[in-house]
Coordinates of C-alpha atoms in Angstrom, one line a residue:
M1193 CA 33.8 -10.5 22.5
T1194 CA 31.3 -13.3 22.5
T1195 CA 28.6 -12.7 25.0
S1196 CA 28.9 -8.6 23.2
L1197 CA 27.2 -10.2 19.6
T1198 CA 25.1 -12.2 21.6
R1199 CA 23.5 -9.5 23.6
S1200 CA 23.7 -6.9 20.2
L1201 CA 21.6 -10.8 18.3
S1202 CA 19.0 -11.0 21.5
R1203 CA 18.5 -7.2 21.8
A1204 CA 17.8 -6.4 17.7
L1205 CA 15.8 -10.0 17.9
A1206 CA 13.2 -9.0 20.5
R1207 CA 13.1 -5.2 18.5
V1208 CA 12.0 -7.6 15.9
T1209 CA 9.9 -9.5 17.6
G1210 CA 8.3 -7.5 20.3
A1211 CA 7.3 -4.5 18.6
S1212 CA 5.5 -4.0 15.2
L1213 CA 7.8 -0.7 14.1
G1214 CA 7.0 2.0 11.1
P1215 CA 3.4 2.5 12.2
Y1216 CA 2.5 5.6 11.4
Q1217 CA 4.9 4.9 8.4
T1218 CA 2.6 2.0 7.4
A1219 CA -0.8 4.0 8.0
L1220 CA 0.5 6.3 5.7
L1221 CA 1.5 4.2 3.3
R1222 CA -2.0 3.0 3.7
I1223 CA -4.2 5.3 2.6
G1224 CA -2.2 7.4 0.5
L1225 CA -2.2 4.5 -1.8
S1226 CA -5.4 3.3 -1.5
F1227 CA -6.3 7.1 -2.5
T1228 CA -4.0 7.1 -5.3
W1229 CA -5.9 3.8 -6.4
L1230 CA -9.4 5.1 -5.6
C1231 CA -8.6 8.7 -7.3
Y1232 CA -7.8 6.5 -11.2
L1233 CA -10.8 4.6 -10.7
L1234 CA -12.6 7.3 -10.0
R1235 CA -11.4 9.5 -12.4
E1236 CA -11.2 6.2 -15.0
W1237 CA -15.0 5.6 -14.2
P1238 CA -15.9 7.0 -17.7
N1239 CA -13.4 4.9 -19.8
R1240 CA -13.3 2.2 -17.9
R1241 CA -14.9 0.0 -19.9
E1242 CA -12.5 0.9 -23.2
L1243 CA -9.8 0.6 -21.3
Y1244 CA -10.0 -2.8 -18.7
G1245 CA -14.1 -4.3 -19.7
P1246 CA -15.6 -5.3 -22.7
D1247 CA -14.9 -2.6 -24.8
A1248 CA -11.1 -2.8 -24.7
P1249 CA -8.3 -2.7 -28.0
W1250 CA -7.1 -5.8 -26.2
S1251 CA -10.2 -8.4 -26.3
W1252 CA -10.9 -10.5 -23.3
R1253 CA -9.8 -13.0 -25.1
M1254 CA -6.1 -12.1 -25.8
A1255 CA -5.5 -11.5 -22.3
H1256 CA -7.2 -14.9 -21.5
E1257 CA -4.6 -16.5 -23.5
L1258 CA -1.6 -14.0 -22.3
I1259 CA -2.4 -14.9 -18.1
G1260 CA -2.5 -18.6 -19.8
D1261 CA 1.9 -17.7 -20.7
N1262 CA 2.5 -15.2 -17.3
H1263 CA 0.3 -16.9 -14.6
A1264 CA -1.1 -13.5 -13.5
F1265 CA -4.0 -13.2 -10.9
T1266 CA -7.5 -11.5 -12.0
A1267 CA -11.0 -11.6 -11.3
L1268 CA -12.4 -10.2 -14.2
M1269 CA -10.6 -13.7 -16.2
W1270 CA -13.4 -15.7 -14.9
S1271 CA -16.0 -14.2 -17.0
D1272 CA -16.5 -12.5 -20.1
S1273 CA -20.1 -10.4 -18.8
P1274 CA -20.2 -6.8 -18.8
A1275 CA -22.2 -7.2 -15.8
W1276 CA -19.2 -9.1 -13.6
F1277 CA -17.0 -6.5 -14.6
E1278 CA -19.2 -3.7 -13.8
T1279 CA -19.4 -6.2 -11.0
V1280 CA -15.3 -6.3 -9.9
Y1281 CA -14.9 -2.8 -10.6
A1282 CA -17.6 -1.5 -8.9
L1283 CA -15.8 -3.9 -5.7
A1284 CA -12.5 -2.9 -6.5
I1285 CA -13.6 1.1 -5.5
V1286 CA -15.6 0.2 -2.3
F1287 CA -12.3 -1.8 -1.2
S1288 CA -10.4 1.0 -1.7
A1289 CA -12.2 3.4 0.0
L1290 CA -12.8 0.7 3.4
L1291 CA -9.1 0.8 3.2
M1292 CA -8.3 4.1 3.1
L1293 CA -10.8 4.6 5.5
G1294 CA -9.0 1.9 7.6
W1295 CA -11.9 -0.4 8.6
R1296 CA -11.1 -4.1 9.4
T1297 CA -7.6 -3.5 7.6
R1298 CA -6.4 -7.0 7.5
T1299 CA -9.3 -8.4 5.5
M1300 CA -9.5 -4.7 3.0
S1301 CA -5.8 -5.1 2.5
V1302 CA -6.0 -8.4 1.0
L1303 CA -9.6 -7.3 -1.2
S1304 CA -7.9 -4.4 -2.3
M1305 CA -5.0 -6.2 -4.0
L1306 CA -7.3 -8.7 -5.1
G1307 CA -8.4 -5.7 -6.9
V1308 CA -6.0 -4.1 -8.0
L1309 CA -4.1 -7.3 -9.4
S1310 CA -7.8 -8.0 -11.1
I1311 CA -7.8 -4.6 -13.1
Q1312 CA -3.8 -4.5 -14.3
N1313 CA -3.3 -7.7 -14.9
R1314 CA -6.4 -7.6 -17.8
S1315 CA -4.8 -4.7 -19.4
V1316 CA -1.5 -5.2 -19.2
F1317 CA -0.8 -3.1 -21.0
I1318 CA -1.8 0.3 -20.0
G1319 CA -0.2 1.1 -16.9
D1320 CA 3.3 2.8 -16.1
G1321 CA 5.6 3.4 -13.1
G1322 CA 3.0 4.0 -10.8
D1323 CA 0.6 1.5 -11.0
N1324 CA 3.5 -0.8 -11.1
V1325 CA 4.3 0.7 -7.8
V1326 CA 0.8 0.3 -6.5
H1327 CA 0.5 -3.2 -8.3
L1328 CA 3.3 -4.0 -5.5
M1329 CA 2.6 -2.4 -2.2
A1330 CA -0.9 -3.7 -2.9
L1331 CA 1.0 -7.2 -2.0
Y1332 CA 3.3 -6.0 0.9
M1333 CA 0.6 -4.0 2.1
V1334 CA -0.9 -7.7 3.1
L1335 CA 1.8 -8.2 4.9
T1336 CA 1.6 -5.0 7.2
R1337 CA -0.3 -3.8 9.9
C1338 CA -1.4 -0.9 9.2
G1339 CA -4.5 -0.5 10.6
Q1340 CA -2.2 0.3 14.2
V1341 CA -3.5 4.6 14.4
W1342 CA -5.2 6.8 11.9
S1343 CA -7.5 4.1 11.5
L1344 CA -11.8 3.4 11.9
D1345 CA -9.5 -0.3 14.0
A1346 CA -7.2 2.3 15.7
R1347 CA -10.7 4.1 16.9
R1348 CA -12.6 1.2 18.0
A1349 CA -9.5 0.0 19.6
A1350 CA -9.5 3.1 21.8
R1351 CA -13.0 2.9 22.3
L1352 CA -12.8 -0.5 23.6
A1353 CA -9.9 -0.3 25.7
R1354 CA -11.2 3.0 27.5
E1355 CA -14.9 0.6 27.9
S1356 CA -13.8 -1.5 30.9
A1357 CA -17.1 -3.4 31.2
G1358 CA -17.2 -4.5 28.0
G1359 CA -17.7 -7.3 29.0
D1360 CA -18.4 -11.0 26.1
A1361 CA -19.1 -9.2 23.0
R1362 CA -18.0 -11.8 20.3
D1363 CA -17.8 -8.3 17.2
V1364 CA -20.9 -9.5 15.1
P1365 CA -19.3 -7.5 12.4
G1366 CA -15.8 -9.1 12.1
I1367 CA -17.5 -13.3 12.0
V1368 CA -19.7 -12.2 9.9
L1369 CA -17.4 -10.4 7.2
W1370 CA -14.8 -13.3 7.9
T1371 CA -18.0 -16.1 7.0
V1372 CA -18.5 -14.3 3.8
C1373 CA -15.4 -14.3 3.1
G1374 CA -15.3 -18.2 2.8
I1375 CA -18.4 -18.6 1.2
G1376 CA -17.5 -16.2 -1.2
L1377 CA -13.3 -18.7 -1.6
V1378 CA -15.9 -21.5 -2.3
L1379 CA -18.0 -19.9 -4.9
A1380 CA -14.9 -18.7 -6.8
Q1381 CA -13.6 -22.2 -6.1
V1382 CA -16.6 -24.0 -7.3
L1383 CA -17.5 -21.1 -10.3
G1384 CA -14.0 -20.1 -10.8
D1385 CA -12.0 -20.8 -14.4
D1386 CA -9.8 -23.6 -14.1
S1387 CA -7.6 -21.3 -16.5
M1388 CA -4.1 -19.9 -14.1
S1389 CA -5.8 -16.5 -13.8
W1390 CA -7.1 -18.7 -10.9
A1391 CA -5.1 -21.8 -10.6
G1392 CA -2.4 -20.6 -11.2
E1393 CA 0.9 -19.8 -9.8
G1394 CA 0.3 -17.5 -6.6
P1395 CA 2.1 -14.8 -5.5
L1396 CA 4.5 -17.5 -4.1
P1397 CA 6.6 -19.3 -6.1
G1398 CA 5.2 -22.8 -5.1
L1399 CA 1.9 -21.8 -3.8
S1400 CA -1.3 -21.5 -5.9
W1401 CA -4.3 -18.7 -5.8
P1402 CA -6.6 -20.8 -4.1
V1403 CA -3.7 -21.6 -1.4
T1404 CA -2.1 -18.8 -0.6
L1405 CA -6.0 -17.2 -0.6
W1406 CA -7.7 -20.1 1.5
A1407 CA -4.8 -19.8 3.9
L1408 CA -4.8 -16.4 4.6
W1409 CA -8.5 -16.4 5.0
A1410 CA -7.4 -19.5 7.9
V1411 CA -5.2 -17.8 9.7
Q1412 CA -7.5 -14.8 10.4
G1413 CA -9.9 -17.8 12.2
L1414 CA -6.2 -18.8 13.5
W1415 CA -5.5 -15.4 15.0
W1416 CA -9.2 -15.0 16.7
A1417 CA -9.2 -18.3 17.9
V1418 CA -5.9 -17.9 19.5
R1419 CA -6.7 -13.7 21.0
R1420 CA -9.6 -15.3 22.8
Y1421 CA -9.4 -18.7 23.7
A1422 CA -5.5 -19.5 24.4
P1423 CA -4.4 -15.6 25.7
G1424 CA -1.1 -17.1 27.1
E1425 CA 2.2 -18.5 25.3
P1426 CA -0.1 -19.1 22.1
R1427 CA -1.0 -15.7 22.1
A1428 CA 2.6 -14.5 22.9
V1429 CA 4.0 -16.6 19.7
L1430 CA 1.3 -15.4 16.8
D1431 CA 2.5 -12.0 17.9
A1432 CA 5.9 -12.5 18.0
L1433 CA 5.4 -14.1 14.9
A1434 CA 3.2 -11.2 13.7
H1435 CA 5.4 -8.3 14.5
L1436 CA 7.9 -10.4 12.8
T1437 CA 5.9 -10.2 9.5
H1438 CA 5.8 -6.8 9.5
N1439 CA 8.8 -5.3 10.6
A1440 CA 10.0 -7.7 7.3
A1441 CA 7.4 -6.4 4.9
L1442 CA 8.9 -2.8 6.2
L1443 CA 11.5 -3.7 5.9
V1444 CA 11.4 -5.0 1.5
I1445 CA 8.8 -1.5 0.8
M1446 CA 11.8 0.6 2.0
A1447 CA 14.5 -1.6 -0.4
E1448 CA 11.9 -1.5 -2.9
V1449 CA 11.7 2.2 -2.7
C1450 CA 15.5 2.8 -2.7
L1451 CA 15.8 0.1 -5.7
I1452 CA 13.6 2.3 -7.5
Y1453 CA 15.8 5.2 -7.9
A1454 CA 18.9 3.2 -7.6
T1455 CA 17.8 1.8 -10.9
A1456 CA 15.9 4.6 -12.6
G1457 CA 19.7 7.3 -11.1
W1458 CA 21.8 4.2 -12.6
Y1459 CA 20.4 4.1 -15.9
K1460 CA 20.0 7.6 -16.6
V1461 CA 23.6 7.8 -15.7
Q1462 CA 24.4 6.2 -19.1
G1463 CA 22.0 8.3 -21.3
S1464 CA 23.6 11.0 -23.5
R1465 CA 20.8 13.2 -23.0
W1466 CA 21.0 13.0 -18.7
Q1467 CA 25.3 13.0 -19.5
D1468 CA 24.4 16.6 -21.5
G1469 CA 22.2 18.1 -19.0
T1470 CA 19.9 18.2 -22.3
A1471 CA 16.9 15.4 -21.1
L1472 CA 14.3 17.1 -20.0
F1473 CA 14.5 19.8 -22.8
Y1474 CA 12.6 17.1 -25.0
P1475 CA 9.4 16.0 -22.9
M1476 CA 8.8 19.4 -22.0
H1477 CA 7.7 19.9 -26.2
I1478 CA 5.6 17.4 -26.3
D1479 CA 1.9 18.3 -27.0
Y1480 CA 1.2 14.9 -24.4
F1481 CA 3.0 15.6 -21.5
S1482 CA 2.4 19.5 -21.4
P1483 CA -0.8 20.2 -19.8
W1484 CA 0.6 23.9 -19.3
P1485 CA 2.5 24.2 -22.8
W1486 CA 2.9 27.9 -21.6
L1487 CA 4.7 26.9 -18.4
S1488 CA 6.6 23.9 -20.2
H1489 CA 8.0 25.8 -22.5
A1490 CA 9.2 28.9 -20.5
L1491 CA 11.0 26.7 -17.8
A1492 CA 13.3 25.0 -21.1
A1493 CA 13.6 28.0 -22.3
S1494 CA 16.4 28.7 -20.0
S1495 CA 19.6 26.3 -20.3
L1496 CA 20.4 26.8 -17.9
V1497 CA 17.3 25.3 -15.7
V1498 CA 17.2 22.3 -18.0
L1499 CA 20.5 21.6 -16.6
L1500 CA 20.2 22.2 -13.4
L1501 CA 16.4 20.3 -13.1
S1502 CA 18.5 17.2 -15.1
Y1503 CA 21.6 16.6 -13.6
G1504 CA 20.1 17.0 -10.0
T1505 CA 17.2 14.8 -10.9
V1506 CA 20.0 11.9 -11.0
A1507 CA 22.3 13.4 -8.3
V1508 CA 19.3 13.3 -6.2
Q1509 CA 18.2 9.3 -7.5
V1510 CA 21.1 8.0 -7.0
A1511 CA 22.6 9.4 -4.0
F1512 CA 19.6 8.4 -1.7
P1513 CA 20.1 5.1 -1.0
F1514 CA 23.3 6.3 0.0
T1515 CA 22.2 8.6 2.5
L1516 CA 19.4 6.6 4.6
L1517 CA 22.4 5.8 7.2
N1518 CA 22.4 10.0 7.9
R1519 CA 19.1 11.1 8.8
R1520 CA 19.5 15.1 8.2
V1521 CA 20.9 14.6 4.7
K1522 CA 18.7 11.6 4.4
N1523 CA 15.9 14.4 5.1
V1524 CA 17.2 17.0 2.6
L1525 CA 16.8 14.3 -0.4
L1526 CA 13.9 12.9 0.5
V1527 CA 12.2 16.5 0.8
L1528 CA 13.8 17.1 -3.5
M1529 CA 11.9 14.2 -4.5
M1530 CA 9.1 15.1 -3.2
A1531 CA 9.3 17.9 -4.5
E1532 CA 10.2 17.0 -7.7
H1533 CA 7.3 14.3 -8.7
L1534 CA 5.3 17.8 -7.3
G1535 CA 6.6 19.4 -10.6
I1536 CA 5.8 16.0 -13.0
A1537 CA 2.2 16.0 -12.2
V1538 CA 2.3 19.3 -13.1
L1539 CA 4.8 19.3 -15.7
L1540 CA 4.3 16.3 -17.5
G1541 CA 0.9 15.8 -16.4
L1542 CA 1.0 12.6 -14.3
P1543 CA -0.8 13.7 -11.5
F1544 CA -1.4 9.3 -10.1
F1545 CA 2.4 8.2 -10.9
S1546 CA 3.6 11.3 -8.7
L1547 CA 1.5 10.6 -6.0
A1548 CA 2.0 7.1 -6.0
M1549 CA 5.7 7.9 -6.0
I1550 CA 4.9 10.3 -2.7
V1551 CA 3.4 7.7 -0.9
A1552 CA 6.3 5.5 -1.3
D1553 CA 8.8 7.8 -0.6
A1554 CA 6.5 8.9 3.0
V1555 CA 7.8 5.5 4.6
F1556 CA 10.8 7.0 5.1
L1557 CA 9.7 10.4 7.0
P1558 CA 10.9 10.0 11.1
T1559 CA 8.1 9.1 13.2
S1560 CA 8.8 12.1 14.8
F1561 CA 6.8 14.7 12.0
L1562 CA 4.4 11.9 11.7
R1563 CA 3.9 12.5 15.6
R1564 CA 3.6 16.4 15.4
L1565 CA 0.8 15.8 12.2
E1566 CA -1.5 13.6 14.8
G1567 CA -0.5 16.5 17.9
A1568 CA -1.4 19.4 16.0
R1569 CA -4.4 16.7 14.6
R1570 CA -5.7 16.6 17.8
L1571 CA -5.2 20.9 18.5
L1572 CA -8.5 21.0 16.1
P1573 CA -11.6 21.4 18.1
P1574 CA -13.4 18.9 17.8
A1575 CA -16.7 17.7 15.5
R1576 CA -20.3 19.0 16.9
G1577 CA -21.8 16.4 19.5
R1578 CA -18.5 14.2 19.9
R1579 CA -16.0 14.3 21.9
E1580 CA -12.7 13.8 21.2
P1581 CA -9.9 12.7 23.5
V1582 CA -6.7 14.9 24.2
G1583 CA -3.6 13.2 25.0
P1584 CA -0.9 10.7 24.1
C1585 CA -1.9 7.6 22.3
P1586 CA -3.7 5.2 24.2
A1587 CA -1.4 1.7 25.7
P1588 CA -1.2 -1.1 24.2
R1589 CA -4.3 -3.4 25.0
T1590 CA -4.3 -6.6 27.3
P1591 CA -5.1 -9.8 25.9
A1592 CA -8.0 -9.3 28.1
E1593 CA -8.8 -6.3 25.9
E1594 CA -8.5 -8.9 22.9
E1595 CA -10.7 -11.0 22.9
T1596 CA -13.7 -9.3 22.0
E1597 CA -11.8 -8.9 18.3
G1598 CA -13.4 -10.5 15.8
P1599 CA -11.4 -12.9 12.9
A1600 CA -11.6 -10.0 10.6
D1601 CA -10.0 -7.4 12.3
A1602 CA -7.1 -6.2 12.5
P1603 CA -4.6 -6.1 14.8
A1604 CA -5.5 -2.5 15.9
A1605 CA -2.9 -2.2 19.2
V1606 CA -1.5 2.0 19.5
P1607 CA 1.5 2.2 20.4
G1608 CA 2.5 3.7 23.2
P1609 CA 4.7 7.1 23.3
G1610 CA 7.7 5.0 24.6
R1611 CA 7.6 2.3 22.4
R1612 CA 10.3 3.0 19.8
T1613 CA 9.7 3.0 15.6
V1614 CA 11.5 4.0 12.6
G1615 CA 12.3 7.7 11.5

C-alpha cells in the first residue's frame, strides 16, 4: 500500500514538474483575453477621457484617496497630466496587441497586466463582471507559459530548431527589451508617486509592487543566464520550477472559473424570481439592456421560453463544477454555457462580458479538439511567398538550441505529439 502510494505521488510530481500542461488552453486564454481587452480599449477610445481620464466624474483626487485605502496599483495616479493619461492608455493598447500575437509573451504578460490594473483601478465603479474576469486572469497569466503554441515566440522557436547552424546569436531584441524594462523600473522608482499606488501592497501579502516587479525582472535575467551559461542541473531545476508554477496557475484559473459559476448559481437559487422562473423576463424589458427590443420582447412574450431559460441557467451554473469528473457531460455543459453567454451578448448587449466568460470557459476545452483546430489550420494553403511546415508540432528543443534566447523571451518549447496535456 505504501509502495503504491509512493509511486502514485512520484508519477504525479513528475507530471507537474516535467511539462507545462494545457499549452493550447493557456494560449487560447492569452489570445482571447488580450483580444477582449484590446477591443474594449479601442471601442472606448472616443470616451476614454470621460471614463478614466481627466474629465471623468470620478476625479483624479477622489481616485487617489480611494487607492490610498485599498492599496490598488495604477500608474495613472503617478500624475494627473492629460499627456500621461494618453501615454498609459496608448501603451495598454500596444501591450495587449503584442500579448495577443505572442511576441515576448513573458514580458508582455507583465506589461499587459500593468495596463489592465492601471486603467481599471483608475475608475473602479465603471467595470462589470467581465472586467473582473479580465482583471483576475491578467494576474494569473503572468505565471503561465502561455506562449508555447499559437504565438510568434513559438514560430521563432520552431525556426531556430530548424536552423541547426544558429551559431552564437544573442537575440539582441530580447536583451534590449529586458534592459528597457529595467530602465523603466528605475525611472518609476525615482520619479513615481510615493503613494500606495506604487509603494503599497502588491499582488501578494507582504510584497510591495516595486519588490514584485523587480523580482519578475530579475527572474527574467536569471532565466536567460542559466539557459545560456548553465545548461546542466541548474537549467533542469529552473525548468521544473517553471513547469510547477505554470501548472499551479492553470489549476487556480480552472478553480476560479468553477468558483464564479458555483457562487453565481447558488446565489440565483436563493432568489424568488429565479425560483418561480421569471427572472429573465425583467432584464428583457429594460431599454438599457435591449439592443434589439423586438427580439427581447418576442422571447419574453413566451412564458415557457422564459421559464426554461431561467431554470436552465441556474441548473447549468450549479452543475458545472460537479461535472468535471465526467468529460462528456462537462463538454456538453461547456457548450451550453458558451451558448448562454452568446445569448447574453445578443439579448442584453454585453459583448465584452460574454466574450471574457467564453474565453475563461475555453480553459476546459479538450486538448484533442484544439489539436484538430490546429490541424485544420495547417491544411490551409500557405501565404504567397512563404512556406508553412505541415506536420506535427516540433519537439522541445535541446539546451544547446535554446542558448540563443534573450532574457525577455517567453519559454517557447512547443510540445510534441507525445506530450500529455490537460483536456
